[in-house]
Amino acid sequence: MFINNSFARTSRFGVKLKIKQKLLLINIGFVFLILLFGGYAQYYILRNLTEKNIEKDLQKFTDISYQLIETSVNSSVRNYLRAVAEKTKSHVEYHHRLFKEGKLAEKEAYQKAKSEMLDPDYGKVGITGYVAGVNSKGVIVIHPKSEGVDASKAPFMQKALHMEEGYLEYNWKNPGESTEREKVAYLTFFQPWDMKIWVSSYKEEFHSLVDMETLRNNLGSVAVGEKGYITIVDYSGNTIYHPKAKSGIPLSEKTFLFENDFLKTVAEKKQGKISYHSKKENSNLQESRLAFYRSYPEMKWIIIASASEEDLFSTIFTLRNILLLNIAFIMTGLALALIWSSSYLTKPISNLTNAISRISQGERNLEVKVETKDEIGDLAARFNLMNKAIQKNINQIELQNRKITEQNEFLEERVTERTLEFEKEKKVAEESKIEVEKLNEFTKIINSTPDIQIIQREVYSYVNEKMGLNNVWVLLVDKKK
């Protein structure tokens, strides 16, 4: 009987694997799958959490930027309108002073002030804004298009009549216009002529009144990640503000924004998020970017807080690399530990295998050393007991075989002796038979003839043959004597 001392089995793929190799592959594969799925689950959860936090941060940056822009715009517009109102009031005061000094008649002085206020160059505010005058009854006394209109019943006028000075927002439609538009005004009161100096501009024209330098400084302080930034584009896709571009220069991202129907999306949703691609700085390579946007309808602007995904997800990418590195370290350590442990566990089995191989080759009285107290150690002990029992049985069988051999030899000797005796007896019997036959023949001859001489001759021949006598004397008994 042949026993393979490797105890290897052929797998379904035709590959022979030892127990140590199977243990190594199974444990490493099992642990690798656990680490892989566990790491992926951790990475997936953390990435989702990170994405949500990033989106919240981008949304926050967008809202902060919106508030900064709104504050800057309102501040710029208010300061501009106030400055124009105060400048106009100083001109009105100047003409009134000329009247008080007797240099001009009051009507002439008032007319000169009115002319200045309605002057297309002086009285122009922004693009289509203007300077006007309203008396304390709500009647527009100076206006390029609506002079003499009584607006006292309008809600905004009711509010303005209770203001001596301040900022006012309202809707207004000039004669010839089909719809009202949002408008803002700064009011200051000149009491001698009962006139509220009214300096106004439409909100959609605020961009012409904004101090862009101040806005750039304010937005420049907003950091989106490490390399992200705030961008402002108008509804046509032209740059209003970009940290690396001057106003009016199309964005490098503009093509990608148009490809994603960005402007159309903004017009529908007003705020949200998009993903797009842009060229990296100082490189022809493209990068993925994530952006949150919010529309600022008053200025027809779109405020965008954007950053590269590589920058935003740098922490999660680092975490991913750490997880992969941990898996690599764990798998390496596990492989070394399994190699040692599998060698330690399979050594007693190898000893058993070698013992079985040596026994199969005829070696006897072999005992496997019991090195552990576990199942394998118990198996080795039981193997020793089994081997002893087998050896005992073999010894008994050999003893029985020797006895049988001895008995066979004895029987063979007895058979040989009996055969010789039988042959000898057979020979004797045959000889006796021949003797009997000869004797019968001799007797027959003697009885068949009365001739004494023939009888003597036959007797002589018979005696000579049987006894080897050369001379035979035959004497006849004389019964008479």
PDB file of C-alpha atoms in Angstrom, residues 20-287:
ATOM      1  CA  LYS A  20      -1.098  24.613   5.605  1.00  0.00           C
ATOM      2  CA  GLN A  21      -1.676  26.249   2.238  1.00  0.00           C
ATOM      3  CA  LYS A  22      -5.424  25.739   2.481  1.00  0.00           C
ATOM      4  CA  LEU A  23      -5.511  27.275   5.964  1.00  0.00           C
ATOM      5  CA  LEU A  24      -3.439  30.184   4.722  1.00  0.00           C
ATOM      6  CA  LEU A  25      -5.582  30.833   1.651  1.00  0.00           C
ATOM      7  CA  ILE A  26      -8.925  30.399   3.427  1.00  0.00           C
ATOM      8  CA  ASN A  27      -8.053  32.612   6.406  1.00  0.00           C
ATOM      9  CA  ILE A  28      -6.347  35.299   4.358  1.00  0.00           C
ATOM     10  CA  GLY A  29      -9.200  35.313   1.836  1.00  0.00           C
ATOM     11  CA  PHE A  30     -11.839  35.459   4.563  1.00  0.00           C
ATOM     12  CA  VAL A  31     -10.112  38.226   6.517  1.00  0.00           C
ATOM     13  CA  PHE A  32      -9.354  40.130   3.308  1.00  0.00           C
ATOM     14  CA  LEU A  33     -13.029  40.076   2.332  1.00  0.00           C
ATOM     15  CA  ILE A  34     -14.032  41.251   5.811  1.00  0.00           C
ATOM     16  CA  LEU A  35     -11.468  44.063   5.749  1.00  0.00           C
ATOM     17  CA  LEU A  36     -12.370  44.976   2.190  1.00  0.00           C
ATOM     18  CA  PHE A  37     -16.108  45.163   2.794  1.00  0.00           C
ATOM     19  CA  GLY A  38     -15.628  46.754   6.217  1.00  0.00           C
ATOM     20  CA  GLY A  39     -13.215  49.319   4.817  1.00  0.00           C
ATOM     21  CA  TYR A  40     -15.497  50.026   1.887  1.00  0.00           C
ATOM     22  CA  ALA A  41     -18.471  50.457   4.239  1.00  0.00           C
ATOM     23  CA  GLN A  42     -16.451  52.847   6.411  1.00  0.00           C
ATOM     24  CA  TYR A  43     -15.215  54.725   3.377  1.00  0.00           C
ATOM     25  CA  TYR A  44     -18.720  54.888   1.890  1.00  0.00           C
ATOM     26  CA  ILE A  45     -20.265  56.155   5.145  1.00  0.00           C
ATOM     27  CA  LEU A  46     -17.493  58.668   5.777  1.00  0.00           C
ATOM     28  CA  ARG A  47     -17.567  59.850   2.178  1.00  0.00           C
ATOM     29  CA  ASN A  48     -21.318  60.433   2.382  1.00  0.00           C
ATOM     30  CA  LEU A  49     -20.911  62.287   5.664  1.00  0.00           C
ATOM     31  CA  THR A  50     -18.039  64.283   4.199  1.00  0.00           C
ATOM     32  CA  GLU A  51     -20.042  65.084   1.070  1.00  0.00           C
ATOM     33  CA  LYS A  52     -22.928  66.291   3.195  1.00  0.00           C
ATOM     34  CA  ASN A  53     -20.602  68.439   5.317  1.00  0.00           C
ATOM     35  CA  ILE A  54     -18.884  69.774   2.209  1.00  0.00           C
ATOM     36  CA  GLU A  55     -22.228  70.607   0.654  1.00  0.00           C
ATOM     37  CA  LYS A  56     -23.280  72.349   3.855  1.00  0.00           C
ATOM     38  CA  ASP A  57     -20.000  74.284   3.881  1.00  0.00           C
ATOM     39  CA  LEU A  58     -20.355  75.250   0.234  1.00  0.00           C
ATOM     40  CA  GLN A  59     -23.955  76.239   0.856  1.00  0.00           C
ATOM     41  CA  LYS A  60     -22.780  78.251   3.844  1.00  0.00           C
ATOM     42  CA  PHE A  61     -20.057  79.917   1.785  1.00  0.00           C
ATOM     43  CA  THR A  62     -22.637  80.724  -0.865  1.00  0.00           C
ATOM     44  CA  ASP A  63     -25.003  82.198   1.720  1.00  0.00           C
ATOM     45  CA  ILE A  64     -22.188  84.140   3.380  1.00  0.00           C
ATOM     46  CA  SER A  65     -21.092  85.447   0.010  1.00  0.00           C
ATOM     47  CA  TYR A  66     -24.687  86.325  -0.813  1.00  0.00           C
ATOM     48  CA  GLN A  67     -24.966  88.270   2.424  1.00  0.00           C
ATOM     49  CA  LEU A  68     -21.614  89.959   1.840  1.00  0.00           C
ATOM     50  CA  ILE A  69     -22.613  90.889  -1.684  1.00  0.00           C
ATOM     51  CA  GLU A  70     -26.051  92.025  -0.581  1.00  0.00           C
ATOM     52  CA  THR A  71     -24.501  94.080   2.210  1.00  0.00           C
ATOM     53  CA  SER A  72     -21.849  95.485  -0.117  1.00  0.00           C
ATOM     54  CA  VAL A  73     -24.397  96.287  -2.814  1.00  0.00           C
ATOM     55  CA  ASN A  74     -26.853  97.856  -0.393  1.00  0.00           C
ATOM     56  CA  SER A  75     -24.083  99.720   1.354  1.00  0.00           C
ATOM     57  CA  SER A  76     -22.626 100.946  -1.941  1.00  0.00           C
ATOM     58  CA  VAL A  77     -26.028 101.907  -3.302  1.00  0.00           C
ATOM     59  CA  ARG A  78     -27.093 103.607  -0.078  1.00  0.00           C
ATOM     60  CA  ASN A  79     -23.823 105.435   0.222  1.00  0.00           C
ATOM     61  CA  TYR A  80     -23.997 106.456  -3.416  1.00  0.00           C
ATOM     62  CA  LEU A  81     -27.637 107.580  -3.216  1.00  0.00           C
ATOM     63  CA  ARG A  82     -27.018 109.344   0.060  1.00  0.00           C
ATOM     64  CA  ALA A  83     -23.965 111.065  -1.336  1.00  0.00           C
ATOM     65  CA  VAL A  84     -25.951 112.234  -4.377  1.00  0.00           C
ATOM     66  CA  ALA A  85     -28.856 113.329  -2.146  1.00  0.00           C
ATOM     67  CA  GLU A  86     -26.590 115.276   0.179  1.00  0.00           C
ATOM     68  CA  LYS A  87     -24.754 116.800  -2.756  1.00  0.00           C
ATOM     69  CA  THR A  88     -28.063 117.800  -4.336  1.00  0.00           C
ATOM     70  CA  LYS A  89     -29.257 119.240  -1.030  1.00  0.00           C
ATOM     71  CA  SER A  90     -26.077 121.293  -0.768  1.00  0.00           C
ATOM     72  CA  HIS A  91     -26.733 122.683  -4.272  1.00  0.00           C
ATOM     73  CA  VAL A  92     -30.308 123.486  -3.331  1.00  0.00           C
ATOM     74  CA  GLU A  93     -29.060 125.166  -0.156  1.00  0.00           C
ATOM     75  CA  TYR A  94     -26.581 127.120  -2.241  1.00  0.00           C
ATOM     76  CA  HIS A  95     -29.277 128.490  -4.539  1.00  0.00           C
ATOM     77  CA  HIS A  96     -31.502 129.207  -1.547  1.00  0.00           C
ATOM     78  CA  ARG A  97     -28.650 131.082   0.078  1.00  0.00           C
ATOM     79  CA  LEU A  98     -28.243 133.190  -3.070  1.00  0.00           C
ATOM     80  CA  PHE A  99     -31.914 134.032  -2.693  1.00  0.00           C
ATOM     81  CA  LYS A 100     -31.458 134.871   0.985  1.00  0.00           C
ATOM     82  CA  GLU A 101     -28.501 137.085   0.118  1.00  0.00           C
ATOM     83  CA  GLY A 102     -30.630 138.900  -2.418  1.00  0.00           C
ATOM     84  CA  LYS A 103     -28.553 137.831  -5.336  1.00  0.00           C
ATOM     85  CA  LEU A 104     -31.373 135.873  -6.917  1.00  0.00           C
ATOM     86  CA  ALA A 105     -35.103 135.945  -6.714  1.00  0.00           C
ATOM     87  CA  GLU A 106     -36.592 132.991  -4.914  1.00  0.00           C
ATOM     88  CA  LYS A 107     -38.342 131.760  -8.040  1.00  0.00           C
ATOM     89  CA  GLU A 108     -35.144 132.104 -10.042  1.00  0.00           C
ATOM     90  CA  ALA A 109     -33.130 130.373  -7.347  1.00  0.00           C
ATOM     91  CA  TYR A 110     -35.694 127.531  -7.183  1.00  0.00           C
ATOM     92  CA  GLN A 111     -35.677 127.218 -10.976  1.00  0.00           C
ATOM     93  CA  LYS A 112     -31.896 127.035 -11.085  1.00  0.00           C
ATOM     94  CA  ALA A 113     -31.930 124.262  -8.422  1.00  0.00           C
ATOM     95  CA  LYS A 114     -34.629 122.416 -10.347  1.00  0.00           C
ATOM     96  CA  SER A 115     -32.664 122.700 -13.596  1.00  0.00           C
ATOM     97  CA  GLU A 116     -29.610 121.206 -11.971  1.00  0.00           C
ATOM     98  CA  MET A 117     -31.669 118.344 -10.520  1.00  0.00           C
ATOM     99  CA  LEU A 118     -33.181 117.580 -13.937  1.00  0.00           C
ATOM    100  CA  ASP A 119     -29.930 118.012 -15.821  1.00  0.00           C
ATOM    101  CA  PRO A 120     -29.281 114.733 -17.766  1.00  0.00           C
ATOM    102  CA  ASP A 121     -25.666 114.675 -16.705  1.00  0.00           C
ATOM    103  CA  TYR A 122     -25.905 115.908 -13.147  1.00  0.00           C
ATOM    104  CA  GLY A 123     -29.241 114.332 -12.278  1.00  0.00           C
ATOM    105  CA  LYS A 124     -28.524 110.959 -13.776  1.00  0.00           C
ATOM    106  CA  VAL A 125     -28.265 108.178 -11.167  1.00  0.00           C
ATOM    107  CA  GLY A 126     -26.789 104.965 -12.473  1.00  0.00           C
ATOM    108  CA  ILE A 127     -28.215 104.134 -15.896  1.00  0.00           C
ATOM    109  CA  THR A 128     -31.808 105.368 -15.792  1.00  0.00           C
ATOM    110  CA  GLY A 129     -32.135 106.640 -12.226  1.00  0.00           C
ATOM    111  CA  TYR A 130     -32.724 110.318 -11.492  1.00  0.00           C
ATOM    112  CA  VAL A 131     -33.142 113.041  -8.879  1.00  0.00           C
ATOM    113  CA  ALA A 132     -36.653 114.231  -8.039  1.00  0.00           C
ATOM    114  CA  GLY A 133     -38.446 116.440  -5.532  1.00  0.00           C
ATOM    115  CA  VAL A 134     -41.627 115.736  -3.551  1.00  0.00           C
ATOM    116  CA  ASN A 135     -43.466 118.191  -1.280  1.00  0.00           C
ATOM    117  CA  SER A 136     -44.891 117.326   2.119  1.00  0.00           C
ATOM    118  CA  LYS A 137     -48.308 116.556   0.557  1.00  0.00           C
ATOM    119  CA  GLY A 138     -46.936 113.749  -1.617  1.00  0.00           C
ATOM    120  CA  VAL A 139     -47.052 115.665  -4.885  1.00  0.00           C
ATOM    121  CA  ILE A 140     -44.080 115.187  -7.189  1.00  0.00           C
ATOM    122  CA  VAL A 141     -42.891 118.741  -7.854  1.00  0.00           C
ATOM    123  CA  ILE A 142     -39.642 117.911  -9.672  1.00  0.00           C
ATOM    124  CA  HIS A 143     -39.401 114.850 -11.935  1.00  0.00           C
ATOM    125  CA  PRO A 144     -38.074 114.218 -15.462  1.00  0.00           C
ATOM    126  CA  LYS A 145     -41.231 112.342 -16.488  1.00  0.00           C
ATOM    127  CA  SER A 146     -43.936 112.504 -13.796  1.00  0.00           C
ATOM    128  CA  GLU A 147     -43.882 116.089 -12.532  1.00  0.00           C
ATOM    129  CA  GLY A 148     -47.158 117.142 -10.921  1.00  0.00           C
ATOM    130  CA  VAL A 149     -48.305 113.601 -10.162  1.00  0.00           C
ATOM    131  CA  ASP A 150     -50.005 113.218  -6.793  1.00  0.00           C
ATOM    132  CA  ALA A 151     -48.631 110.023  -5.310  1.00  0.00           C
ATOM    133  CA  SER A 152     -49.775 110.718  -1.776  1.00  0.00           C
ATOM    134  CA  LYS A 153     -52.049 107.663  -1.695  1.00  0.00           C
ATOM    135  CA  ALA A 154     -49.334 105.226  -2.700  1.00  0.00           C
ATOM    136  CA  PRO A 155     -48.138 103.120   0.283  1.00  0.00           C
ATOM    137  CA  PHE A 156     -44.508 103.966  -0.297  1.00  0.00           C
ATOM    138  CA  MET A 157     -45.345 107.682  -0.393  1.00  0.00           C
ATOM    139  CA  GLN A 158     -47.257 107.384   2.868  1.00  0.00           C
ATOM    140  CA  LYS A 159     -44.126 105.913   4.378  1.00  0.00           C
ATOM    141  CA  ALA A 160     -41.903 108.568   2.776  1.00  0.00           C
ATOM    142  CA  LEU A 161     -44.055 111.416   4.123  1.00  0.00           C
ATOM    143  CA  HIS A 162     -43.297 110.234   7.645  1.00  0.00           C
ATOM    144  CA  MET A 163     -39.562 110.178   6.930  1.00  0.00           C
ATOM    145  CA  GLU A 164     -37.407 113.247   7.097  1.00  0.00           C
ATOM    146  CA  GLU A 165     -34.404 111.394   5.834  1.00  0.00           C
ATOM    147  CA  GLY A 166     -33.570 107.749   5.039  1.00  0.00           C
ATOM    148  CA  TYR A 167     -33.559 104.774   2.683  1.00  0.00           C
ATOM    149  CA  LEU A 168     -36.724 103.569   0.959  1.00  0.00           C
ATOM    150  CA  GLU A 169     -37.587 100.602  -1.282  1.00  0.00           C
ATOM    151  CA  TYR A 170     -40.668 100.542  -3.486  1.00  0.00           C
ATOM    152  CA  ASN A 171     -42.115  99.641  -6.892  1.00  0.00           C
ATOM    153  CA  TRP A 172     -42.512 102.342  -9.513  1.00  0.00           C
ATOM    154  CA  LYS A 173     -43.785 102.682 -13.064  1.00  0.00           C
ATOM    155  CA  ASN A 174     -43.118 105.814 -15.118  1.00  0.00           C
ATOM    156  CA  PRO A 175     -45.579 107.025 -17.744  1.00  0.00           C
ATOM    157  CA  GLY A 176     -45.206 104.916 -20.898  1.00  0.00           C
ATOM    158  CA  GLU A 177     -43.880 101.865 -18.995  1.00  0.00           C
ATOM    159  CA  SER A 178     -45.978  98.688 -18.893  1.00  0.00           C
ATOM    160  CA  THR A 179     -44.805  97.154 -15.592  1.00  0.00           C
ATOM    161  CA  GLU A 180     -43.574  98.340 -12.248  1.00  0.00           C
ATOM    162  CA  ARG A 181     -39.944  97.806 -11.346  1.00  0.00           C
ATOM    163  CA  GLU A 182     -38.206  97.547  -8.005  1.00  0.00           C
ATOM    164  CA  LYS A 183     -36.613 100.792  -7.031  1.00  0.00           C
ATOM    165  CA  VAL A 184     -34.685 102.272  -4.110  1.00  0.00           C
ATOM    166  CA  ALA A 185     -34.315 105.893  -3.047  1.00  0.00           C
ATOM    167  CA  TYR A 186     -32.586 108.011  -0.489  1.00  0.00           C
ATOM    168  CA  LEU A 187     -34.574 110.952   0.874  1.00  0.00           C
ATOM    169  CA  THR A 188     -33.457 114.112   2.566  1.00  0.00           C
ATOM    170  CA  PHE A 189     -35.699 117.071   3.447  1.00  0.00           C
ATOM    171  CA  PHE A 190     -35.101 120.744   2.591  1.00  0.00           C
ATOM    172  CA  GLN A 191     -37.584 122.567   4.739  1.00  0.00           C
ATOM    173  CA  PRO A 192     -37.385 126.170   3.327  1.00  0.00           C
ATOM    174  CA  TRP A 193     -38.867 125.044   0.027  1.00  0.00           C
ATOM    175  CA  ASP A 194     -40.898 122.096   1.532  1.00  0.00           C
ATOM    176  CA  MET A 195     -39.089 119.625  -0.665  1.00  0.00           C
ATOM    177  CA  LYS A 196     -37.946 116.093  -0.085  1.00  0.00           C
ATOM    178  CA  ILE A 197     -34.948 115.576  -2.291  1.00  0.00           C
ATOM    179  CA  TRP A 198     -35.519 112.125  -3.777  1.00  0.00           C
ATOM    180  CA  VAL A 199     -32.535 110.305  -5.327  1.00  0.00           C
ATOM    181  CA  SER A 200     -33.550 106.911  -6.762  1.00  0.00           C
ATOM    182  CA  SER A 201     -32.294 104.001  -8.899  1.00  0.00           C
ATOM    183  CA  TYR A 202     -33.727 100.738 -10.160  1.00  0.00           C
ATOM    184  CA  LYS A 203     -32.390  97.618  -8.446  1.00  0.00           C
ATOM    185  CA  GLU A 204     -31.604  95.952 -11.738  1.00  0.00           C
ATOM    186  CA  GLU A 205     -29.097  98.735 -12.350  1.00  0.00           C
ATOM    187  CA  PHE A 206     -27.322  98.446  -9.029  1.00  0.00           C
ATOM    188  CA  HIS A 207     -24.231  96.998 -10.645  1.00  0.00           C
ATOM    189  CA  SER A 208     -23.497 100.406 -12.031  1.00  0.00           C
ATOM    190  CA  LEU A 209     -23.539 101.837  -8.500  1.00  0.00           C
ATOM    191  CA  VAL A 210     -21.565  99.123  -6.703  1.00  0.00           C
ATOM    192  CA  ASP A 211     -18.068  99.778  -5.482  1.00  0.00           C
ATOM    193  CA  MET A 212     -16.446  96.725  -7.071  1.00  0.00           C
ATOM    194  CA  GLU A 213     -13.131  97.250  -5.346  1.00  0.00           C
ATOM    195  CA  THR A 214     -14.766  96.997  -1.936  1.00  0.00           C
ATOM    196  CA  LEU A 215     -16.751  93.963  -3.125  1.00  0.00           C
ATOM    197  CA  ARG A 216     -13.596  92.246  -4.343  1.00  0.00           C
ATOM    198  CA  ASN A 217     -11.863  92.873  -1.030  1.00  0.00           C
ATOM    199  CA  ASN A 218     -14.816  91.471   0.885  1.00  0.00           C
ATOM    200  CA  LEU A 219     -15.123  88.349  -1.305  1.00  0.00           C
ATOM    201  CA  GLY A 220     -11.378  87.825  -1.319  1.00  0.00           C
ATOM    202  CA  SER A 221     -11.546  87.136   2.418  1.00  0.00           C
ATOM    203  CA  VAL A 222     -13.901  84.181   1.874  1.00  0.00           C
ATOM    204  CA  ALA A 223     -11.869  80.959   1.577  1.00  0.00           C
ATOM    205  CA  VAL A 224     -13.551  77.907   0.045  1.00  0.00           C
ATOM    206  CA  GLY A 225     -11.343  75.001   1.048  1.00  0.00           C
ATOM    207  CA  GLU A 226      -7.680  75.509   0.232  1.00  0.00           C
ATOM    208  CA  LYS A 227      -7.971  76.459  -3.438  1.00  0.00           C
ATOM    209  CA  GLY A 228     -11.671  77.193  -3.938  1.00  0.00           C
ATOM    210  CA  TYR A 229     -13.124  80.637  -4.486  1.00  0.00           C
ATOM    211  CA  ILE A 230     -16.246  82.711  -4.942  1.00  0.00           C
ATOM    212  CA  THR A 231     -17.268  83.705  -8.448  1.00  0.00           C
ATOM    213  CA  ILE A 232     -19.987  86.054  -9.669  1.00  0.00           C
ATOM    214  CA  VAL A 233     -21.356  85.897 -13.193  1.00  0.00           C
ATOM    215  CA  ASP A 234     -24.292  87.700 -14.705  1.00  0.00           C
ATOM    216  CA  TYR A 235     -27.241  86.039 -16.392  1.00  0.00           C
ATOM    217  CA  SER A 236     -25.361  86.175 -19.701  1.00  0.00           C
ATOM    218  CA  GLY A 237     -22.440  84.205 -18.308  1.00  0.00           C
ATOM    219  CA  ASN A 238     -19.977  87.111 -18.163  1.00  0.00           C
ATOM    220  CA  THR A 239     -17.668  87.491 -15.205  1.00  0.00           C
ATOM    221  CA  ILE A 240     -18.587  90.079 -12.616  1.00  0.00           C
ATOM    222  CA  TYR A 241     -16.070  88.867 -10.067  1.00  0.00           C
ATOM    223  CA  HIS A 242     -13.379  86.231 -10.196  1.00  0.00           C
ATOM    224  CA  PRO A 243     -10.286  86.199  -7.977  1.00  0.00           C
ATOM    225  CA  LYS A 244      -8.097  85.627 -11.041  1.00  0.00           C
ATOM    226  CA  ALA A 245      -9.990  87.532 -13.699  1.00  0.00           C
ATOM    227  CA  LYS A 246     -11.087  91.098 -14.262  1.00  0.00           C
ATOM    228  CA  SER A 247     -14.697  92.105 -14.615  1.00  0.00           C
ATOM    229  CA  GLY A 248     -16.162  91.401 -18.021  1.00  0.00           C
ATOM    230  CA  ILE A 249     -13.723  88.642 -19.005  1.00  0.00           C
ATOM    231  CA  PRO A 250     -15.556  85.361 -19.661  1.00  0.00           C
ATOM    232  CA  LEU A 251     -14.801  82.639 -17.123  1.00  0.00           C
ATOM    233  CA  SER A 252     -12.557  79.726 -18.066  1.00  0.00           C
ATOM    234  CA  GLU A 253     -15.396  77.617 -16.670  1.00  0.00           C
ATOM    235  CA  LYS A 254     -17.953  79.389 -18.866  1.00  0.00           C
ATOM    236  CA  THR A 255     -17.918  76.742 -21.610  1.00  0.00           C
ATOM    237  CA  PHE A 256     -18.526  73.993 -19.108  1.00  0.00           C
ATOM    238  CA  LEU A 257     -21.270  75.941 -17.401  1.00  0.00           C
ATOM    239  CA  PHE A 258     -23.057  76.455 -20.691  1.00  0.00           C
ATOM    240  CA  GLU A 259     -22.599  72.772 -21.569  1.00  0.00           C
ATOM    241  CA  ASN A 260     -24.432  71.905 -18.346  1.00  0.00           C
ATOM    242  CA  ASP A 261     -27.228  74.399 -19.117  1.00  0.00           C
ATOM    243  CA  PHE A 262     -26.145  76.205 -16.000  1.00  0.00           C
ATOM    244  CA  LEU A 263     -27.800  79.541 -16.750  1.00  0.00           C
ATOM    245  CA  LYS A 264     -31.031  77.804 -17.660  1.00  0.00           C
ATOM    246  CA  THR A 265     -30.934  75.817 -14.431  1.00  0.00           C
ATOM    247  CA  VAL A 266     -30.316  78.937 -12.369  1.00  0.00           C
ATOM    248  CA  ALA A 267     -33.239  80.669 -14.019  1.00  0.00           C
ATOM    249  CA  GLU A 268     -35.470  77.771 -12.972  1.00  0.00           C
ATOM    250  CA  LYS A 269     -34.166  76.853  -9.504  1.00  0.00           C
ATOM    251  CA  LYS A 270     -32.492  80.088  -8.322  1.00  0.00           C
ATOM    252  CA  GLN A 271     -30.116  78.071  -6.108  1.00  0.00           C
ATOM    253  CA  GLY A 272     -28.599  74.596  -5.970  1.00  0.00           C
ATOM    254  CA  LYS A 273     -25.426  72.702  -6.843  1.00  0.00           C
ATOM    255  CA  ILE A 274     -23.662  71.497  -9.983  1.00  0.00           C
ATOM    256  CA  SER A 275     -20.609  69.474 -10.917  1.00  0.00           C
ATOM    257  CA  TYR A 276     -18.497  70.450 -13.883  1.00  0.00           C
ATOM    258  CA  HIS A 277     -14.971  70.238 -15.265  1.00  0.00           C
ATOM    259  CA  SER A 278     -12.375  72.943 -15.598  1.00  0.00           C
ATOM    260  CA  LYS A 279      -8.709  73.172 -16.494  1.00  0.00           C
ATOM    261  CA  LYS A 280      -6.287  73.067 -13.614  1.00  0.00           C
ATOM    262  CA  GLU A 281      -4.308  76.168 -12.906  1.00  0.00           C
ATOM    263  CA  ASN A 282      -1.103  76.287 -14.964  1.00  0.00           C
ATOM    264  CA  SER A 283      -1.996  72.961 -16.581  1.00  0.00           C
ATOM    265  CA  ASN A 284      -3.879  71.551 -19.556  1.00  0.00           C
ATOM    266  CA  LEU A 285      -5.327  68.794 -17.406  1.00  0.00           C
ATOM    267  CA  GLN A 286      -8.959  68.965 -16.388  1.00  0.00           C
ATOM    268  CA  GLU A 287     -10.296  68.580 -12.877  1.00  0.00           C
TER     269      GLU A 287
END
